[in-house]
XYZ file of N, CA and C in Angstrom:
219
model
N 50.248 78.640 76.000
C 51.490 78.676 76.140
C 52.547 80.024 76.072
N 53.291 80.824 76.288
C 53.654 82.103 76.232
C 55.175 81.776 76.992
N 56.318 81.754 76.210
C 57.250 82.311 77.236
C 57.939 82.978 75.942
N 58.158 84.321 76.704
C 58.396 85.202 76.376
C 59.920 85.628 76.593
N 60.667 86.764 76.071
C 61.828 87.168 75.793
C 63.241 85.639 75.771
N 62.116 84.287 74.982
C 62.825 83.634 75.150
C 64.780 83.680 74.452
N 65.098 82.994 76.129
C 67.154 83.334 75.038
C 67.519 84.591 75.882
N 67.017 84.867 76.945
C 67.006 86.688 77.822
C 68.522 85.953 79.369
N 68.032 84.483 79.327
C 68.728 84.349 80.493
C 70.138 82.798 80.329
N 70.215 82.899 80.897
C 71.794 82.019 80.718
C 70.956 80.553 80.286
N 72.091 80.011 79.173
C 71.084 78.512 78.562
C 72.016 77.161 79.474
N 71.753 77.191 80.119
C 72.380 76.523 80.907
C 71.533 75.248 81.361
N 72.646 73.448 80.954
C 71.929 72.666 81.069
C 70.517 72.323 81.402
N 70.172 72.528 82.396
C 69.175 72.518 83.086
C 68.342 72.990 82.903
N 68.214 74.162 81.866
C 67.314 74.879 81.103
C 67.117 74.484 80.378
N 68.284 74.241 79.547
C 68.474 73.475 77.899
C 66.891 72.376 77.985
N 67.622 71.465 79.449
C 66.417 70.650 79.314
C 64.844 70.424 79.172
N 64.281 71.739 80.641
C 63.180 71.523 80.514
C 62.848 72.086 79.384
N 63.096 73.004 79.298
C 62.412 73.677 77.844
C 62.747 72.177 76.577
N 63.230 72.088 76.611
C 62.988 70.517 75.081
C 62.574 69.725 75.921
N 62.088 69.529 77.320
C 60.896 68.823 77.587
C 59.472 69.660 77.005
N 59.334 69.971 77.421
C 58.655 71.557 76.953
C 57.532 71.415 75.862
N 59.263 71.667 74.826
C 58.377 71.745 73.717
C 57.984 70.724 73.440
N 58.533 69.240 73.674
C 58.639 67.741 73.114
C 57.104 68.275 73.548
N 56.542 67.849 74.810
C 54.759 68.049 75.333
C 54.200 68.455 74.608
N 54.160 70.218 74.411
C 53.312 70.971 73.345
C 53.285 70.250 72.437
N 54.476 69.956 71.744
C 54.380 69.641 70.055
C 53.724 68.858 69.751
N 54.040 67.402 70.895
C 53.418 65.988 70.560
C 51.805 66.596 71.544
N 51.387 67.121 71.545
C 50.515 67.646 72.031
C 49.494 69.054 71.238
N 50.257 69.037 70.976
C 49.384 70.257 69.723
C 49.412 71.384 70.176
N 49.509 71.499 71.437
C 49.249 72.524 72.536
C 49.703 73.432 71.887
N 49.244 75.560 71.202
C 49.115 76.521 70.939
C 50.720 76.781 71.670
N 51.362 77.141 70.759
C 52.218 77.852 71.930
C 52.892 79.106 71.211
N 53.338 80.329 72.175
C 53.613 81.680 71.432
C 55.331 82.006 72.409
N 55.946 82.058 71.049
C 57.225 82.847 71.845
C 57.536 83.651 71.559
N 58.483 84.351 72.041
C 58.803 85.512 71.725
C 60.590 85.587 71.795
N 61.583 86.278 71.492
C 62.468 86.947 71.328
C 63.106 87.451 70.686
N 64.603 88.203 71.237
C 64.615 89.646 70.425
C 65.827 88.632 69.418
N 66.081 87.860 69.769
C 67.438 87.341 69.265
C 67.193 85.812 67.936
N 67.893 85.949 66.779
C 67.773 85.382 65.693
C 68.307 83.662 66.084
N 67.706 82.583 65.233
C 67.841 81.861 65.443
C 69.719 81.111 65.777
N 70.481 82.231 64.886
C 71.880 82.933 65.090
C 72.843 82.713 66.484
N 72.193 84.363 66.855
C 72.101 84.444 68.027
C 72.244 83.342 69.234
N 70.288 82.972 69.419
C 70.451 82.193 70.081
C 71.648 80.689 70.139
N 72.195 79.861 69.336
C 73.290 79.557 69.162
C 74.458 79.764 69.629
N 75.036 81.524 69.665
C 75.559 82.039 69.958
C 76.122 81.461 71.016
N 74.702 82.105 72.255
C 74.264 82.425 73.471
C 74.414 80.562 74.310
N 74.621 79.893 73.225
C 74.787 78.674 73.882
C 73.673 77.363 73.797
N 72.908 78.076 72.846
C 70.995 77.424 73.201
C 71.713 76.077 71.905
N 71.463 74.849 72.474
C 71.607 73.661 71.300
C 71.001 73.377 70.489
N 71.355 72.693 70.047
C 71.018 72.055 68.068
C 69.558 71.692 68.814
N 69.799 70.352 69.086
C 68.553 69.726 70.279
C 67.283 70.716 69.888
N 67.393 71.809 70.988
C 66.118 72.796 71.267
C 65.958 73.374 70.222
N 67.845 73.902 69.394
C 66.814 75.045 68.522
C 66.350 74.646 67.096
N 66.128 72.834 67.042
C 65.656 72.153 66.156
C 64.377 71.981 66.045
N 63.620 72.466 67.281
C 62.171 71.948 67.944
C 61.605 73.897 67.495
N 62.707 74.195 67.987
C 62.094 75.963 67.656
C 61.669 76.080 66.712
N 62.057 75.643 65.594
C 62.875 75.534 64.219
C 61.407 75.339 62.969
N 60.313 74.556 64.086
C 59.912 74.147 63.537
C 58.515 74.771 64.118
N 58.504 76.158 64.543
C 57.636 77.508 64.569
C 57.353 78.020 63.684
N 56.374 78.762 63.099
C 55.578 79.469 62.153
C 56.281 80.793 63.156
N 57.208 81.539 62.482
C 57.932 82.963 63.309
C 57.723 84.162 62.287
N 57.509 84.913 63.140
C 57.168 86.414 62.197
C 58.440 87.161 62.824
N 58.817 87.758 62.262
C 59.590 89.554 62.199
C 58.497 90.887 62.125
N 59.376 91.573 63.235
C 58.183 92.904 63.793
C 59.171 94.071 62.430
N 60.515 93.818 62.515
C 61.587 94.629 61.424
C 61.210 96.177 62.497
N 60.941 96.141 63.440
C 61.635 97.145 63.952
C 63.070 97.279 65.266
N 62.960 98.395 66.140
C 63.498 98.521 66.827
C 62.936 98.544 68.746
N 63.839 97.740 68.996
C 62.599 97.785 70.659
C 62.503 99.132 70.791
N 61.599 99.440 71.022
C 60.703 100.676 71.651
C 60.963 101.485 72.922
N 61.691 100.148 74.016
C 62.009 100.487 75.283
C 64.245 101.190 75.002
N 64.752 101.239 73.491
C 66.053 101.797 73.125
C 65.699 103.681 73.266
N 64.684 103.833 72.487
C 64.507 104.850 72.597
C 64.712 106.216 73.259
């Protein structure tokens, strides 16, 4: 499963509940999950994502690309 551009939409409660349930199922099953985002955990929290979801995300391996958005050129 690939969740692309995570955090780009509004962090409404129904979306947060769905994402949390999805992540819980994927983690429990040991299923591969790739999540991309232009936001840091601090920015996701500021955007309204709750601590439960951010806690699940913190268990994933993260890679910083260290580059600017190529679309902004």
